[in-house]
């Protein structure tokens, strides 16, 4: 079985400060991991994914995420937050050894960047 | 760019009505998905389809059915709408069944059932 947790419903950060949105996962085998962003009244947009290789993955809009196998985490980061980064962020996981190729999504974390 | 379109952004229906939500993708993707999104619950998979006329139940299929007669189009049907089906509905597509594929989402349909 595969599952993903986003332990924070909301993250508040000041513009210009670094931001982190947390994600932890549980799989039987190795994971495929994804981050998506949803701006108000929009569908989800892909940010980045980890399949294999380097643990640090770089994505769109200056975001990056670090895969940590020992901590089963895939936290999303950005060195300097912008007000326009305010949105809902979803982490998703798919177990490489699982029978289903459908990813499981977390409940989402609302990021609020204050001017 | 992949484009996934949904027939309506906002929809208001009455309890008991039959409701059709349409989704079209323009990139020849094999897989299509219907999710519902509710605050605090994230995205929950209703149904998905991996080929024309093929469908699989997701986590919450009760009260819903789907139709995929053409590769580019995936319809979600609420046979008899109920107030607990008031939600945001998101359609998505992905290229194939490899599991590494990015999903592309439509803008969503916010359905209100009165």
mmCIF file of N, CA and C in Angstrom, chain A residues 34 63 74 106 111:
data_model
loop_
_atom_site.group_PDB
_atom_site.id
_atom_site.type_symbol
_atom_site.label_atom_id
_atom_site.label_comp_id
_atom_site.label_asym_id
_atom_site.label_seq_id
_atom_site.Cartn_x
_atom_site.Cartn_y
_atom_site.Cartn_z
ATOM 1 N N UNK A 34 5.984 13.196 -6.480
ATOM 2 C CA UNK A 34 5.572 14.342 -7.294
ATOM 3 C C UNK A 34 5.144 15.496 -6.378
ATOM 4 N N UNK A 63 11.452 26.208 -7.531
ATOM 5 C CA UNK A 63 11.260 25.215 -6.482
ATOM 6 C C UNK A 63 12.212 24.033 -6.647
ATOM 7 N N UNK A 74 10.074 13.972 1.268
ATOM 8 C CA UNK A 74 10.282 14.642 -0.017
ATOM 9 C C UNK A 74 9.798 16.074 0.147
ATOM 10 N N UNK A 106 -1.524 13.659 -1.225
ATOM 11 C CA UNK A 106 -1.723 14.147 0.126
ATOM 12 C C UNK A 106 -2.907 15.082 0.194
ATOM 13 N N UNK A 111 0.088 27.348 1.332
ATOM 14 C CA UNK A 111 1.240 28.225 1.569
ATOM 15 C C UNK A 111 0.785 29.667 1.446
#
